[in-house]
C-alpha positions as a printed Julia matrix, in Angstrom:
132×3 Matrix{Float64}:
 63.35  62.47  108.95
 60.61  64.89  108.68
 59.98  66.83  105.59
 57.25  68.54  103.54
 56.32  67.33  100.07
 55.8   69.78   97.19
 52.14  69.72   98.11
 52.48  70.72  101.89
 51.88  67.65  103.19
 54.16  66.29  105.43
 56.66  63.12  104.98
 57.88  61.31  108.22
 59.36  57.6   107.01
 60.08  55.73  109.85
 63.43  55.21  110.83
 65.62  52.95  109.72
 67.34  51.4   112.84
 70.88  49.7   112.07
 73.16  47.68  114.17
 76.78  49.3   114.31
 79.2   47.25  116.06
 81.8   49.05  118.07
 80.81  52.53  117.56
 80.11  55.89  119.68
 77.43  58.02  120.11
 78.88  59.9   117.46
 79.48  57.53  115.07
 75.86  56.61  115.17
 74.73  60.31  114.86
 76.69  60.45  111.74
 75.64  57.21  110.25
 71.63  58.45  110.88
 72.69  61.75  109.17
 74.36  60.1   106.37
 71.47  57.75  105.74
 69.04  60.78  106.31
 70.92  62.73  103.86
 70.88  59.9   101.16
 67.03  60.09  101.17
 66.77  63.86   99.92
 65.81  64.44   96.47
 66.72  68.24   96.15
 68.33  70.99   97.62
 67.01  71.31  101.18
 67.97  73.73  104.13
 68.54  70.98  106.65
 68.29  71.12  110.74
 69.84  68.4   112.55
 68.32  68.1   116.19
 71.02  65.83  118.25
 72.2   65.71  121.76
 75.69  64.72  120.48
 77.28  68.01  121.29
 80.6   67.29  119.39
 78.63  66.7   116.13
 76.87  69.45  116.8
 79.46  71.69  117.53
 81.44  70.38  114.33
 78.56  71.26  111.88
 77.95  74.36  113.78
 81.37  75.47  113.49
 82.27  74.17  109.97
 85.19  71.86  111.19
 84.29  68.99  108.65
 85.13  71.42  105.86
 88.26  72.34  107.48
 89.19  68.97  108.26
 88.77  68.09  104.63
 91.28  71.02  103.68
 93.68  69.44  106.34
 93.59  66.05  105.18
 91.2   64.8   107.57
 93.54  66.08  110.85
 92.66  68.26  113.5
 94.4   71.61  114.42
 96.59  69.55  116.5
 97.43  67.15  113.73
 95.38  64.08  115.12
 93.39  61.83  112.82
 89.63  62.69  112.67
 87.52  60.11  113.96
 84.99  58.98  111.61
 86.79  60.87  108.65
 84.59  58.21  106.44
 81.56  59.41  107.48
 81.91  63.16  107.7
 83.52  62.7   104.14
 80.25  60.95  102.93
 78.18  63.85  104.55
 80.23  66.5   102.94
 79.89  64.97   99.32
 76.25  64.6   100.06
 75.89  68.02  101.16
 77.84  69.34   98.27
 76.0   67.18   95.53
 72.43  67.93   96.61
 73.22  71.55   97.55
 71.86  71.27  101.43
 72.77  73.92  103.89
 72.95  71.87  107.04
 72.88  73.47  110.4
 72.67  71.74  113.97
 70.5   72.49  117.18
 70.05  70.74  120.55
 67.1   68.51  121.71
 64.25  68.51  119.52
 60.41  68.8   121.07
 60.15  65.27  120.05
 63.12  63.9   121.81
 61.37  62.4   124.68
 58.54  60.68  122.7
 61.08  59.31  120.42
 63.25  57.78  123.42
 60.1   56.25  124.36
 58.91  55.02  120.81
 62.05  53.74  119.52
 62.47  50.65  121.8
 59.14  49.67  121.31
 59.66  49.59  117.45
 62.56  47.09  118.12
 60.76  45.18  120.76
 59.29  41.9   119.82
 55.68  41.73  119.5
 54.37  39.57  122.01
 50.53  39.25  123.08
 51.27  38.54  126.6
 53.8   41.02  127.41
 52.99  44.64  129.25
 53.77  47.73  127.77
 53.59  51.02  129.47
 50.89  53.34  127.84
 52.17  56.64  126.87
């Protein structure tokens, strides 16, 4: 999450990395989105950069609102996957007064792809790490 403070300075807290067993890319994206939304203290316009097409499409086409109104069923009357996470996200958006939109890859995607494994790696003085 990257945001600007009231004084205009950037605020980029380190990512919270958690392990979720038996989940999909979409599920992990939704966990990250939910966790990020919990950290906002005031109404914001939020842009989600994700390579997960399903999540981006759902946000852009307002599917979660439709699913909620339809008892968390799709248009084909199938159960919505990750309905609890989508419900949490909708609640956080409503309570916070946030506007949410989705876009594809962020300009820092490659850097993050390289750096995140390093954050989780054990600190070992004798191992080699490629320089960026």
